[in-house]
Short mmCIF file of C-alpha atoms in Angstrom, two decimals:
data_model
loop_
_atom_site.label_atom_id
_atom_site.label_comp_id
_atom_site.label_asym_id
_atom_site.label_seq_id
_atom_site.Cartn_x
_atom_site.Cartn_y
_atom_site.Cartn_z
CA UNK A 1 126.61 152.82 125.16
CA UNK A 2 128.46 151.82 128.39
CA UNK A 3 131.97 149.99 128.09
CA UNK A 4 134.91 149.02 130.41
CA UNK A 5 137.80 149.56 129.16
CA UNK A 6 139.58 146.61 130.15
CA UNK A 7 143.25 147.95 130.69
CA UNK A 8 145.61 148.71 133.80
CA UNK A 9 144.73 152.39 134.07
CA UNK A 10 142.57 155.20 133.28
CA UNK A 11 146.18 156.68 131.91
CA UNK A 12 146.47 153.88 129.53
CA UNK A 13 143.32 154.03 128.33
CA UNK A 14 143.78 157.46 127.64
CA UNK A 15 146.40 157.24 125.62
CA UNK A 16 144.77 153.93 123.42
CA UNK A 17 141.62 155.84 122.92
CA UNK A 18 143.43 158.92 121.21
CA UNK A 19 146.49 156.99 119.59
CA UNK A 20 145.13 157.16 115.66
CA UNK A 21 146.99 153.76 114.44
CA UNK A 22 145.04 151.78 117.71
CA UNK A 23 141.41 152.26 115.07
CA UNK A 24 139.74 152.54 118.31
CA UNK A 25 137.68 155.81 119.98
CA UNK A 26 135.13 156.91 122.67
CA UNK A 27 132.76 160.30 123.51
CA UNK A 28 134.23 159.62 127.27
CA UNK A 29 136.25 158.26 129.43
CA UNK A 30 135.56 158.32 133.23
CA UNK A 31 138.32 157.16 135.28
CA UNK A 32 137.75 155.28 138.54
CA UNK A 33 138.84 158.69 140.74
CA UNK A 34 135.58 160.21 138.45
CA UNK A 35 137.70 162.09 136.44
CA UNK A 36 135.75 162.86 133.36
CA UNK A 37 137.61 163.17 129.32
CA UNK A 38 135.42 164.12 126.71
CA UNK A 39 137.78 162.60 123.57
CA UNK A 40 135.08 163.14 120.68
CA UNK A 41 132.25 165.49 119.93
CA UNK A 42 128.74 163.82 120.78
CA UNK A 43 127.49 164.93 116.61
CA UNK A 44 130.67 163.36 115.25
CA UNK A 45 131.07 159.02 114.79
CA UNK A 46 133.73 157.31 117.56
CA UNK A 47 134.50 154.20 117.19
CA UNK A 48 133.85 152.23 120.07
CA UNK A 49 131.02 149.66 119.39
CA UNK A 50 132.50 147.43 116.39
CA UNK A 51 129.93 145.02 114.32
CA UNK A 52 127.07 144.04 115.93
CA UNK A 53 123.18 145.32 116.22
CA UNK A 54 120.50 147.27 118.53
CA UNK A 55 117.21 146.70 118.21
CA UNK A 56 117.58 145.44 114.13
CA UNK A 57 119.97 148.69 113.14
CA UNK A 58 123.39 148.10 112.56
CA UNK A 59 126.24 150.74 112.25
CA UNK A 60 125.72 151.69 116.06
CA UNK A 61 129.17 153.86 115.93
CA UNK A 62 127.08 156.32 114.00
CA UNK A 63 124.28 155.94 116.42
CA UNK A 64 125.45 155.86 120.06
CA UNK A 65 127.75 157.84 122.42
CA UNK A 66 130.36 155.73 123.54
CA UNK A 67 131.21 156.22 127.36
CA UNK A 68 134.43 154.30 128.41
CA UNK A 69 134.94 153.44 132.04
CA UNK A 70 138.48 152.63 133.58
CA UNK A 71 137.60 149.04 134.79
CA UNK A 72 139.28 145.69 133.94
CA UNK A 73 136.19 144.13 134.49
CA UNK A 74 137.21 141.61 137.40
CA UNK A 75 136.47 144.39 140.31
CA UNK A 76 133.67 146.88 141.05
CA UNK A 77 132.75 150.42 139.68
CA UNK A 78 133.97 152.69 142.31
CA UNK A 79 131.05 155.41 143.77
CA UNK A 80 133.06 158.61 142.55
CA UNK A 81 133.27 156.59 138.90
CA UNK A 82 129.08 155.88 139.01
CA UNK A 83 128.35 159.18 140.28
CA UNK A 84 130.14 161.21 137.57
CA UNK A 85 128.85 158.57 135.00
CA UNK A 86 125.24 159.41 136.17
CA UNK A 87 125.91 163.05 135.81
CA UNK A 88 127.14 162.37 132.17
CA UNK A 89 124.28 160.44 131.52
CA UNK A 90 121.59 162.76 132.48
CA UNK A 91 123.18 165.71 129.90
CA UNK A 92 123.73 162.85 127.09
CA UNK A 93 119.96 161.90 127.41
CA UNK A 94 118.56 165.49 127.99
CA UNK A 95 120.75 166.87 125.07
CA UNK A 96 119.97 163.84 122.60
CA UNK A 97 116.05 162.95 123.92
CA UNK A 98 117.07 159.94 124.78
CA UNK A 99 114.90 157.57 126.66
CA UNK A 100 116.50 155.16 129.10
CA UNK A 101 115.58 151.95 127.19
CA UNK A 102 117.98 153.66 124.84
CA UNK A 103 121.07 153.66 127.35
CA UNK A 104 122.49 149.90 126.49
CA UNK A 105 126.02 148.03 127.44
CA UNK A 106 128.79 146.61 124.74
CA UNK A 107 127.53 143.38 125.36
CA UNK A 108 123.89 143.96 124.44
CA UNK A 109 124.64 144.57 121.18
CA UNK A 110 127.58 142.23 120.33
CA UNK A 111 126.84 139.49 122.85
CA UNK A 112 128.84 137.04 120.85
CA UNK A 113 132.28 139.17 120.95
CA UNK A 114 131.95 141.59 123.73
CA UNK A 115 130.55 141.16 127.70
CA UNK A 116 131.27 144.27 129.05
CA UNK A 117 130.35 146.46 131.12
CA UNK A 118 129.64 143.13 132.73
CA UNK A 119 127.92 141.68 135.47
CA UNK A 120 129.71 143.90 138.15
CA UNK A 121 128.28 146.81 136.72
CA UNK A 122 124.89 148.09 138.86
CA UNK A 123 122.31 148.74 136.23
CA UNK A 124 119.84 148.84 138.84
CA UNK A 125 121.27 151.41 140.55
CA UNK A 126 120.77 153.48 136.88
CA UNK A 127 117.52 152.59 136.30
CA UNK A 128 115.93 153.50 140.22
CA UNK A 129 116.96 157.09 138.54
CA UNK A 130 116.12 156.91 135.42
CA UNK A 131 119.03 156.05 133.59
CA UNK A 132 118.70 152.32 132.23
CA UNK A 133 116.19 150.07 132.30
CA UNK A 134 114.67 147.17 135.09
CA UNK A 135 112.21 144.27 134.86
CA UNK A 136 109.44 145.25 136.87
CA UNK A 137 108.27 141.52 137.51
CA UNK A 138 107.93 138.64 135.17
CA UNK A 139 106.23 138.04 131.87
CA UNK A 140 104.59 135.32 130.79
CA UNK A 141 107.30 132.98 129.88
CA UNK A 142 107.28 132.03 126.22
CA UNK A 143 110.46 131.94 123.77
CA UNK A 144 113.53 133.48 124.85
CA UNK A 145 114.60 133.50 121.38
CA UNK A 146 111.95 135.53 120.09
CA UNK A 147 111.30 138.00 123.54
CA UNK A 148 115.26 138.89 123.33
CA UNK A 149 114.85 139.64 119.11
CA UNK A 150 111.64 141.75 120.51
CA UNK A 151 113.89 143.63 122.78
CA UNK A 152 116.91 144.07 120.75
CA UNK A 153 119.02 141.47 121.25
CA UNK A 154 121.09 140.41 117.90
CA UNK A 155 119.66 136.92 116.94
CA UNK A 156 123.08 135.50 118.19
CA UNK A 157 123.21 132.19 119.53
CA UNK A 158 121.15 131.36 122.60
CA UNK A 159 124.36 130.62 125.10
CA UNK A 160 125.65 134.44 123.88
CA UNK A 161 122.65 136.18 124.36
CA UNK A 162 121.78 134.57 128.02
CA UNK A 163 125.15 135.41 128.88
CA UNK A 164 124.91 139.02 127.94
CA UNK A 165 120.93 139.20 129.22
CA UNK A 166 122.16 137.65 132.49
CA UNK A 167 125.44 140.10 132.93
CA UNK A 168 122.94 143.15 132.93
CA UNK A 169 119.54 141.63 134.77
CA UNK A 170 120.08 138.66 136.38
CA UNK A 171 124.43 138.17 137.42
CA UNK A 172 123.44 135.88 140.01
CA UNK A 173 121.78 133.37 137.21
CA UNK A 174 123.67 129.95 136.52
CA UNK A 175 123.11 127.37 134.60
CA UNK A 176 120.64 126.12 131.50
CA UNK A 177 118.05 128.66 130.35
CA UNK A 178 114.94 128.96 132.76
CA UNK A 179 111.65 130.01 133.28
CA UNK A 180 112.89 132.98 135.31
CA UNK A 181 115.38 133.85 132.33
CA UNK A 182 111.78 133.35 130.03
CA UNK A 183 109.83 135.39 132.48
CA UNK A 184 112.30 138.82 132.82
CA UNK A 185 112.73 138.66 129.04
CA UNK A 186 109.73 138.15 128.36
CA UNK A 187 108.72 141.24 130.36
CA UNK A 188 111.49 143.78 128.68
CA UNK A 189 109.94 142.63 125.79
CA UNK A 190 106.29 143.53 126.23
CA UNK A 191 107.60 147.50 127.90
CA UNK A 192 110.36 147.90 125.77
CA UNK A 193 110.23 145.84 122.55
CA UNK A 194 111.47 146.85 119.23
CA UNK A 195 108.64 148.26 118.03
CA UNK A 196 109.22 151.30 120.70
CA UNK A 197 112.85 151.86 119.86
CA UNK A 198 114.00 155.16 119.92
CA UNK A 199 117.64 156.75 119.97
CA UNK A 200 120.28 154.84 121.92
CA UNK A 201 123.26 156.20 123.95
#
């Protein structure tokens, strides 16, 4: 699972991700230089992912590896940060036999509470390699509601869920729900829907 970690510096982060009475933890951190922390064993729990739900199974901190990267959100993912975090990602997967439908973002799984690693984050760039997931066109556009429960989405409501869908596959997408919003989902949910779920990172 792919955060940011919304403070001032990779430093800071640092020191809230190992301070015991801040309740909060990650596998990694990657700072924006590509600097690379490993801060918790991949077999043991971290607790970075809070309440929410993948793909109907809840409890994801005993589920996912929790990779932190120094960003505040508001400004892009530097090349030396993406290219380490691609590295990472390749061992995670190849260690844990994960697939990349299985490599997901905060907000995917607590849309309602959470949007990052938001929608300055290149999951495209990820998926040309393998990494994450793309739409490969459109499916037939049906209900949003139940493509994104298909998917994995939590059944959150709508306006939290297009928000998060949009962040990761469509950041240039505005206003009311659309056919194009219907036709992406629709198509993540016929190639990846719930009934292929596998592990997550």
């Amino acid at each position: 699972m792919i955060h940011y970690t919304a403070m001032t510096s990779a430093a800071a982060a640092l020191e809230r991700l190992c301070d015991p009475d801040a309740e909060v933890s990650a596998h990694y951190l990657i700072a924006g230089d590509g600097t690379l922390w490993q801060l918790v064993a991949e077999e043991m729990r971290a607790w970075h992912a809070g309440a929410g739900n993948w793909q109907g199974r809840d409890d994801v901190n005993s589920r996912s590896i929790g990779i932190e990267l120094d960003n505040t959100g508001r400004h892009a993912f530097s090349e030396p940060q993406m290219a380490t975090l691609e590295t990472l990602l390749r061992a995670v997967m190849a260690r844990w036999s994960i697939p990349a439908s299985g490599v997901i973002g905060h907000s995917d799984m607590a849309p309602a509470r959470k949007d990052d690693p938001g929608a300055r984050f290149d999951w495209r760039r990820l998926a040309l390699q393998g990494l994450a997931i793309w739409p490969d066109g459109l499916g037939f556009p049906c209900d949003f509601d139940v493509d994104a429960a298909r998917f994995g989405y939590p059944q959150e409501a709508q306006e939290d869920v297009l928000a998060a869908f949009r962040a990761r596959f469509r950041p240039w997408g505005h206003g009311p729900l659309c056919d194009a919003d219907r036709g992406i989902m629709a198509n993540l949910a016929q190639r990846f829907g719930v009934d292929r779920a596998q592990n997550t990172a």
